[in-house]
Amino acid sequence: MHYTICHHPKLTVDDLQRILNGIDTAIAVVDKHKRIEWANARFRQWFEPPEGTLEGAFFYKVLGDPRIEGPVFAPFQEAAACDTAVRTTLLLADGRRVQLQVGVLDRDEWCPTRYLASLQDVTAELSLSERIERIYRAGAELTAIRPDYLVSMTPEERLAWVEACIRDHLKGLFNFDAVEIRRLDRRTGELVQLLSIGMSREAEARSLRPSLDQAGITGYVAATGNTYICEDTLLDPRYLPGADGARSSLTVPLVFENEVIGTFNVESRCRAAFSQEDARFLQIYCRELARALVMLDLLEAQRYLAGACKVEEIHNRIADPVDEIYSELIRLQQACKSSTLEGPRDLKATLDLLVKHAEALKKAVWDIGQELPPAMAVLSTPLDQEVSALAGKHILVVAKDPQARIQMRQILQRLGAVVSAVRTGQGGLLMLDHETYDLLIVELHLPDMESKEFIQQAIESKGFSPHRLLLMSEYGYDPHHNLVAARNLGVQGVFLKEKLSDQLISNCLNVLAPRRVGQRPMSSS
């Protein structure tokens, strides 16, 4: 690439000289030996020695033998070889960084005879870029710890590790007199203090919540998600005393996926100490900090749920056999009670004891179920006043499908219901003799009888109300007409097994809801 200076008929050489001297870029014409032939006013202002002259001096010697930082380390040779202008960065002795651009001005048959070199001060731009890069690296450190180390830490140790990282970053990247970081507790709605450096005891003990006008600048930032610069603490009505003697503050929200999860507040003893640039830098760091805090929360949740899933697996595997054992013990107990023989007295006493222990085991299984975290099927249903109607209700499930029994137990027990489940119709009738239930759920087909037979005996022999009974139907042909028979017996609550997770709760609530005389429960089938 050649530079060509064209002579305009209306421009004199003096005009061109004045134009080149008036621009802010330092320009020099350099010969093939890298000696300066001519320089404009800016170049002379920057580099001309107090004594002597620039003409004839070596280019790099005039610049004080700067360090070439790249990306091109031989700019004159590169420009000559590529026949194009090249750019590189030089670090001068006084700490300034300049961008050097070199292009061929004249060329003879074999090689360039003169070069045009221009220099621009890029110290501010590069310092800004370097600071941003350092902030990004600091933020990356917050999430760079090995997962196996994090898993082995307690929540307190993880939090201490994050605090140590933040303290190191504050020393190296920012110059603040006082810092306070708070996290939003979703359960209580409070902004809980995570880290405090240089804040007063009164500020540390202060209870804050997201609020537009009741919780100072921190509460305002948490409520709006906007960065807030307080230039004068004596004049800003939102400011609440933080660090002793603070005259200005900068508060940035901790945001993850468009949700505020906390606040980062810094204070200074100088008035108007924080600029928009400071706010941008702190916002960059806070984005990385928010990611780190969420990562730690998710790790703790994963660890908790992993243990909960194992407990839930154990609970599901033992709950059904316990109910079966309990049902069989009741059957044997009743058989012994009806016996007229004298011999089985010891057996009767033993069975009574076994039934007592089985009841205690059933209660333990139910207690474990109550302590399990909510399942997704339950999370999709709001725990409002209607759902609370299931709390403490005794529900008997009679179903041959083990997965259906497990699923109903999981959903209903988490809403506070006490659930018993048996596989056979005969076992269900025995349970009705032994205990009182608020709700009875029956599968369409049972292994030892049809559901219509079970329902008829439950209503006529056991006195169970058909309005407290739910029939779990399924897709397909019903050759024994169980559904029609159940309707004729007064059963109105019906739901599909294939839509159990969607229809179970609403049908249970509908059946258990108080009704006026003559009103029938609605069906969701």
XYZ file of C-alpha atoms in Angstrom:
525
model
C 0.000 0.000 0.000
C 1.448 3.377 -1.047
C 0.621 6.744 0.469
C 0.275 9.392 -2.221
C 0.049 13.090 -1.391
C -1.819 14.752 -4.241
C -1.298 18.433 -4.980
C -4.592 20.255 -5.184
C -4.468 23.334 -7.424
C -5.978 25.503 -4.694
C -3.690 24.163 -1.898
C -0.142 25.330 -1.491
C 2.656 23.422 0.234
C 2.216 25.724 3.203
C -1.472 24.800 3.327
C -0.605 21.097 3.447
C 1.974 21.801 6.117
C -0.600 23.601 8.270
C -3.110 20.747 7.818
C -0.611 18.098 8.915
C 0.526 20.227 11.839
C -3.068 20.781 12.952
C -4.122 17.130 13.343
C -3.825 15.280 16.661
C -1.843 12.372 15.186
C 1.973 12.400 15.315
C 3.316 11.894 11.767
C 6.856 11.403 10.479
C 8.428 10.645 7.111
C 11.171 8.024 7.573
C 13.799 6.952 5.026
C 14.794 3.383 4.251
C 17.433 3.519 7.026
C 14.712 4.488 9.537
C 15.982 8.061 9.877
C 13.448 10.851 10.230
C 13.254 13.207 7.258
C 10.257 15.270 8.373
C 7.805 15.377 11.277
C 4.638 17.333 11.991
C 4.000 19.552 15.011
C 2.400 16.812 17.169
C 5.370 14.493 16.618
C 7.776 17.290 17.546
C 5.740 18.123 20.644
C 5.918 14.546 21.843
C 9.443 13.520 20.886
C 11.679 16.432 19.838
C 14.611 16.663 22.278
C 15.274 19.958 24.123
C 18.567 20.241 22.327
C 19.164 18.986 18.831
C 16.891 18.201 15.935
C 14.680 15.365 14.731
C 15.882 15.411 11.132
C 18.372 12.628 10.569
C 17.735 10.953 13.941
C 16.903 7.273 14.152
C 13.135 6.754 14.511
C 13.175 4.290 17.421
C 15.944 6.246 19.217
C 13.784 9.378 19.154
C 10.928 7.359 20.695
C 13.255 6.245 23.500
C 13.749 2.686 22.238
C 10.179 1.611 23.038
C 9.099 -1.953 23.649
C 7.137 -3.363 20.747
C 4.086 -5.193 22.200
C 2.745 -6.487 18.892
C 0.984 -7.878 17.074
C 3.627 -6.888 14.457
C 7.208 -6.848 15.775
C 8.985 -5.544 12.658
C 6.525 -3.010 11.252
C 8.810 -1.373 8.652
C 9.934 -4.705 7.209
C 6.348 -6.021 7.266
C 5.055 -2.950 5.427
C 7.769 -3.283 2.792
C 7.183 -7.011 2.301
C 3.375 -6.887 2.228
C 3.091 -3.520 0.480
C 0.333 -2.571 2.903
C 0.009 -0.463 6.032
C 0.608 -2.363 9.281
C -0.322 -1.504 12.857
C 1.341 -2.427 16.129
C 1.473 -1.155 19.736
C 4.519 0.439 21.368
C 5.105 0.923 25.098
C 7.063 4.139 25.639
C 9.517 4.768 28.466
C 7.070 7.123 30.231
C 4.386 4.412 30.377
C 2.263 5.663 27.491
C 1.054 3.260 24.864
C 0.914 4.421 21.247
C -0.383 2.731 18.145
C 2.159 2.870 15.317
C 0.981 2.639 11.723
C 3.617 2.270 9.009
C 3.022 2.434 5.242
C 5.220 2.803 2.173
C 5.351 6.394 0.900
C 7.847 5.996 -2.004
C 9.383 2.942 -3.659
C 12.080 2.464 -6.260
C 12.493 -0.567 -8.508
C 13.682 -2.842 -5.727
C 12.534 -1.544 -2.338
C 10.821 1.311 -0.476
C 12.772 4.523 -0.193
C 10.523 6.312 2.300
C 7.874 5.380 4.864
C 5.049 7.321 6.442
C 4.767 6.592 10.171
C 1.870 7.799 12.308
C 1.424 7.492 16.067
C -1.724 7.794 18.212
C -1.891 7.745 22.022
C -4.070 4.764 23.002
C -3.111 4.613 26.688
C -6.637 5.318 27.972
C -8.325 2.878 25.605
C -5.917 0.034 26.387
C -6.069 0.699 30.139
C -9.853 0.500 29.975
C -9.731 -2.757 28.002
C -7.164 -4.254 30.373
C -9.240 -3.322 33.423
C -12.354 -4.876 31.902
C -10.353 -8.001 31.075
C -9.049 -8.191 34.642
C -12.592 -7.847 35.986
C -13.796 -10.663 33.718
C -10.892 -12.854 34.869
C -11.695 -12.070 38.498
C -15.324 -13.006 37.908
C -14.289 -16.226 36.199
C -12.255 -17.159 39.296
C -15.492 -17.260 41.279
C -16.761 -20.177 39.181
C -13.413 -21.785 38.312
C -13.027 -23.963 41.410
C -13.135 -27.684 40.685
C -16.590 -29.248 41.192
C -15.200 -32.106 43.301
C -13.753 -29.544 45.742
C -17.061 -27.696 45.940
C -19.036 -30.901 46.540
C -16.770 -31.799 49.463
C -17.324 -28.376 51.098
C -20.057 -27.515 53.530
C -22.315 -24.544 52.677
C -20.422 -22.463 55.253
C -17.051 -23.364 53.681
C -18.304 -22.471 50.196
C -19.545 -19.107 51.430
C -16.212 -18.424 53.154
C -14.414 -19.252 49.908
C -16.563 -16.781 47.954
C -15.958 -14.090 50.592
C -12.172 -14.631 50.369
C -12.295 -14.281 46.568
C -14.332 -11.071 46.797
C -11.925 -9.536 49.324
C -8.941 -10.262 47.044
C -10.732 -8.810 44.015
C -11.715 -5.645 45.878
C -8.085 -5.005 46.818
C -6.769 -5.514 43.298
C -9.520 -4.062 41.118
C -11.430 -1.432 43.066
C -10.648 1.296 45.567
C -13.576 1.457 47.960
C -13.655 2.549 51.595
C -16.562 0.263 52.524
C -18.448 -2.638 50.918
C -21.688 -4.458 51.735
C -23.119 -7.390 49.765
C -26.585 -8.713 50.501
C -28.466 -11.731 49.089
C -32.222 -11.902 48.660
C -33.774 -14.722 50.692
C -36.778 -15.832 48.610
C -38.420 -17.557 51.571
C -38.447 -14.552 53.898
C -38.119 -11.707 51.374
C -35.223 -10.230 53.362
C -31.914 -8.954 52.008
C -29.518 -11.027 54.108
C -25.973 -9.758 54.582
C -23.317 -11.846 52.797
C -20.225 -9.661 53.254
C -19.478 -6.412 55.085
C -16.212 -4.452 55.056
C -15.952 -1.086 56.757
C -19.669 -0.727 57.501
C -20.973 0.444 60.862
C -22.556 -2.008 63.298
C -25.857 -0.225 62.899
C -25.764 -0.786 59.131
C -24.766 -4.449 59.513
C -27.659 -5.110 61.900
C -30.213 -3.289 59.748
C -33.056 -5.438 58.340
C -33.775 -4.606 54.691
C -36.288 -5.754 52.088
C -36.846 -4.761 48.457
C -38.872 -1.551 48.630
C -39.182 1.650 46.628
C -39.194 3.976 49.628
C -38.903 2.038 52.901
C -35.463 0.376 52.797
C -32.966 2.993 51.639
C -30.926 2.806 48.463
C -30.240 -0.936 48.853
C -33.950 -1.761 49.079
C -34.688 0.533 46.144
C -32.056 -1.146 43.950
C -33.350 -4.594 44.913
C -36.905 -3.555 44.058
C -36.119 -1.870 40.725
C -33.048 -3.741 39.499
C -31.416 -0.399 38.607
C -27.924 0.820 39.492
C -27.947 3.850 41.833
C -25.195 6.453 42.274
C -25.519 8.640 45.365
C -23.275 11.670 44.815
C -23.892 13.262 48.210
C -25.148 11.237 51.182
C -26.125 14.439 53.037
C -28.558 15.464 50.323
C -29.987 12.116 49.100
C -33.210 11.276 51.031
C -32.918 7.554 50.195
C -29.500 7.128 51.789
C -29.361 5.280 55.112
C -26.129 5.614 57.131
C -23.695 2.849 56.226
C -19.968 3.442 56.643
C -18.921 6.059 59.173
C -18.194 9.337 57.395
C -19.378 8.139 53.976
C -20.166 10.991 51.571
C -21.105 9.034 48.405
C -22.151 5.517 47.431
C -22.677 3.224 44.448
C -25.179 0.353 44.614
C -25.492 -2.301 41.891
C -28.074 -5.125 41.741
C -26.928 -8.741 41.541
C -28.984 -10.030 38.618
C -29.265 -13.556 37.243
C -31.561 -14.336 34.290
C -33.382 -11.012 34.715
C -34.106 -11.626 38.414
C -32.539 -9.649 41.255
C -30.856 -12.031 43.701
C -29.017 -9.444 45.819
C -27.217 -6.097 45.982
C -23.598 -4.862 45.964
C -23.093 -1.534 47.780
C -19.816 0.444 47.987
C -19.219 3.715 49.822
C -16.539 6.426 49.872
C -15.614 9.235 52.229
C -15.292 11.565 49.237
C -18.240 13.366 47.742
C -19.164 12.298 44.139
C -16.477 9.608 44.208
C -18.179 7.280 41.717
C -18.571 7.786 37.973
C -20.636 6.028 35.333
C -17.462 4.176 34.362
C -17.128 2.852 37.932
C -20.741 1.711 37.723
C -20.090 -0.157 34.450
C -17.034 -1.902 35.889
C -18.903 -2.964 39.010
C -21.869 -4.168 36.933
C -19.537 -6.451 34.958
C -18.131 -7.919 38.153
C -21.576 -8.288 39.722
C -22.809 -10.341 36.762
C -20.059 -12.879 37.404
C -20.647 -12.760 41.167
C -24.371 -13.438 40.657
C -23.536 -16.477 38.489
C -21.224 -17.797 41.203
C -23.808 -17.369 43.962
C -26.499 -19.111 41.891
C -24.085 -21.925 41.070
C -23.434 -22.503 44.781
C -27.161 -22.444 45.537
C -27.859 -24.973 42.775
C -25.042 -27.185 44.002
C -26.503 -27.220 47.494
C -29.987 -27.888 46.092
C -28.641 -30.729 43.957
C -26.901 -32.237 46.963
C -30.078 -31.972 49.038
C -32.305 -33.396 46.309
C -29.906 -36.273 45.681
C -30.298 -37.338 49.301
C -34.037 -36.680 49.197
C -34.406 -38.810 46.063
C -32.694 -41.729 47.805
C -34.994 -41.350 50.807
C -37.996 -41.117 48.480
C -36.901 -44.276 46.687
C -36.679 -46.137 50.000
C -40.026 -44.706 51.081
C -41.752 -45.794 47.873
C -40.299 -49.296 48.030
C -41.352 -50.021 51.600
C -44.679 -48.172 51.798
C -46.600 -50.584 49.567
C -45.325 -53.810 51.230
C -46.071 -52.302 54.653
C -49.691 -51.724 53.629
C -49.919 -55.279 52.263
C -48.509 -56.729 55.500
C -50.882 -54.587 57.513
C -53.857 -55.764 55.427
C -52.902 -59.427 55.790
C -52.397 -59.070 59.554
C -55.873 -57.576 59.895
C -57.285 -60.484 57.888
C -55.599 -63.036 60.166
C -56.598 -61.094 63.267
C -60.241 -61.106 62.267
C -60.071 -64.804 61.353
C -58.695 -65.637 64.809
C -61.309 -63.487 66.514
C -64.073 -65.407 64.748
C -62.539 -68.762 65.739
C -64.212 -70.759 68.554
C -61.098 -72.818 69.237
C -59.167 -72.362 72.506
C -55.747 -73.098 70.951
C -55.268 -69.925 68.921
C -55.304 -67.646 72.012
C -51.520 -67.153 71.875
C -51.791 -66.596 68.128
C -54.469 -63.962 68.722
C -52.258 -62.125 71.218
C -49.294 -62.320 68.854
C -51.357 -60.998 65.963
C -52.656 -58.130 68.112
C -49.058 -57.220 68.912
C -48.026 -57.485 65.265
C -50.915 -55.247 64.205
C -49.814 -52.687 66.787
C -46.246 -52.738 65.445
C -47.511 -52.560 61.860
C -49.538 -49.466 62.744
C -46.402 -47.839 64.213
C -44.456 -48.745 61.061
C -47.191 -47.271 58.855
C -47.033 -44.038 60.834
C -43.239 -43.912 60.446
C -43.568 -44.369 56.669
C -46.145 -41.574 56.552
C -43.899 -39.258 58.607
C -41.030 -39.842 56.172
C -43.332 -39.033 53.273
C -44.292 -35.732 54.916
C -40.625 -34.687 55.161
C -39.838 -35.266 51.474
C -39.411 -32.198 49.211
C -42.273 -31.392 46.826
C -42.447 -33.435 43.624
C -42.929 -31.789 40.247
C -46.486 -33.075 40.018
C -47.306 -31.296 43.245
C -45.343 -28.153 42.442
C -47.584 -27.539 39.453
C -50.624 -27.363 41.762
C -50.992 -24.273 43.991
C -51.091 -25.051 47.708
C -54.079 -22.830 48.371
C -56.901 -23.210 50.865
C -58.678 -25.840 48.749
C -55.621 -28.111 48.645
C -55.161 -27.689 52.390
C -58.507 -29.503 52.697
C -56.554 -32.749 52.123
C -54.379 -32.248 55.186
C -55.051 -34.924 57.797
C -57.610 -36.779 55.632
C -57.443 -40.604 55.741
C -57.549 -42.032 52.221
C -57.707 -45.700 51.200
C -56.431 -46.661 47.735
C -57.488 -50.048 46.326
C -55.582 -50.660 43.083
C -53.816 -53.595 41.461
C -51.374 -51.313 39.549
C -48.345 -50.785 41.841
C -47.164 -47.676 39.949
C -50.571 -46.066 40.351
C -50.506 -46.805 44.079
C -47.030 -45.282 44.428
C -47.931 -42.195 42.394
C -51.127 -41.518 44.333
C -49.303 -41.995 47.620
C -46.585 -39.521 46.583
C -49.027 -36.826 45.514
C -51.522 -37.148 48.353
C -49.075 -37.579 51.230
C -47.204 -34.430 50.267
C -50.458 -32.541 50.715
C -50.824 -33.870 54.231
C -53.152 -36.816 53.614
C -52.720 -40.141 55.443
C -52.739 -42.799 52.711
C -53.200 -46.555 52.969
C -52.981 -48.666 49.821
C -53.867 -52.322 49.149
C -53.827 -54.452 46.024
C -56.998 -56.538 46.359
C -60.657 -55.823 46.883
C -60.831 -58.226 49.841
C -57.924 -56.391 51.473
C -59.746 -53.120 50.968
C -62.918 -54.425 52.638
C -60.892 -55.608 55.646
C -59.269 -52.164 55.935
C -62.736 -50.585 55.940
C -63.659 -52.822 58.883
C -60.581 -51.817 60.819
C -60.322 -48.048 60.166
C -62.459 -45.070 59.196
C -61.585 -43.318 55.934
C -62.564 -39.946 54.542
C -62.051 -40.992 50.923
C -61.910 -44.260 49.007
C -60.176 -44.582 45.604
C -60.801 -47.781 43.619
C -59.246 -48.982 40.359
C -61.621 -50.108 37.616
C -60.372 -53.730 37.605
C -59.129 -55.563 40.721
C -57.323 -58.935 40.790
C -59.874 -60.778 42.974
C -63.148 -59.044 42.038
C -64.563 -56.376 39.787
C -64.710 -52.845 41.110
C -68.531 -52.831 40.941
C -68.607 -55.769 43.404
C -66.173 -54.027 45.740
C -68.103 -50.757 45.594
C -71.412 -52.482 46.268
C -70.036 -54.278 49.360
C -68.306 -51.102 50.588
C -71.592 -49.185 50.361
C -74.088 -51.829 51.492
C -72.040 -53.916 53.981
C -69.518 -51.368 55.288
C -71.745 -48.300 55.139
C -69.317 -46.211 53.073
C -70.893 -43.208 51.344
C -70.773 -43.327 47.507
C -70.211 -39.554 47.584
C -66.827 -40.192 49.251
C -65.727 -42.647 46.606
C -63.570 -42.137 43.485
C -63.301 -44.616 40.609
C -60.009 -44.697 38.687
C -61.027 -45.616 35.143
C -58.796 -46.202 32.123
C -58.868 -46.078 28.344
C -60.303 -49.162 26.637
C -63.400 -51.379 26.647
C -64.994 -52.262 29.996
C -66.588 -55.700 29.386
C -68.006 -55.956 32.914
C -69.613 -52.500 32.774
C -68.022 -51.442 36.067
C -68.346 -47.748 35.312
C -72.065 -47.967 34.559
C -72.673 -50.037 37.715
C -70.683 -47.537 39.836
C -72.795 -44.688 38.464
C -75.964 -46.591 39.343
C -74.657 -47.078 42.885
C -74.265 -43.321 43.287
C -70.558 -42.909 42.520
C -69.989 -39.667 40.613
C -66.265 -39.090 41.044
C -64.315 -40.646 38.158
C -60.847 -39.900 36.763
C -58.554 -41.535 34.201
C -55.475 -43.465 35.280
C -53.637 -42.120 32.215
C -54.269 -38.556 33.509
C -53.735 -39.323 37.179
C -51.224 -36.543 37.847
C -53.550 -33.935 36.315
C -56.938 -35.106 37.640
C -56.288 -36.742 41.027
C -56.082 -33.662 43.249
C -58.991 -31.801 41.686
C -61.244 -34.877 41.964
C -60.244 -35.482 45.590
C -60.999 -31.857 46.439
C -64.322 -32.045 44.624
C -65.394 -35.183 46.474
C -64.286 -33.855 49.878
C -65.821 -30.415 49.382
C -68.950 -29.699 51.455
C -72.098 -29.975 49.333
C -75.660 -28.837 49.671
C -78.348 -31.453 50.035
C -79.039 -33.117 46.715
C -75.882 -31.719 45.080
C -73.699 -34.265 43.307
C -69.913 -34.081 42.987
C -68.586 -33.188 39.561
C -66.575 -35.679 37.537
C -63.346 -34.963 35.639
C -63.409 -38.030 33.445
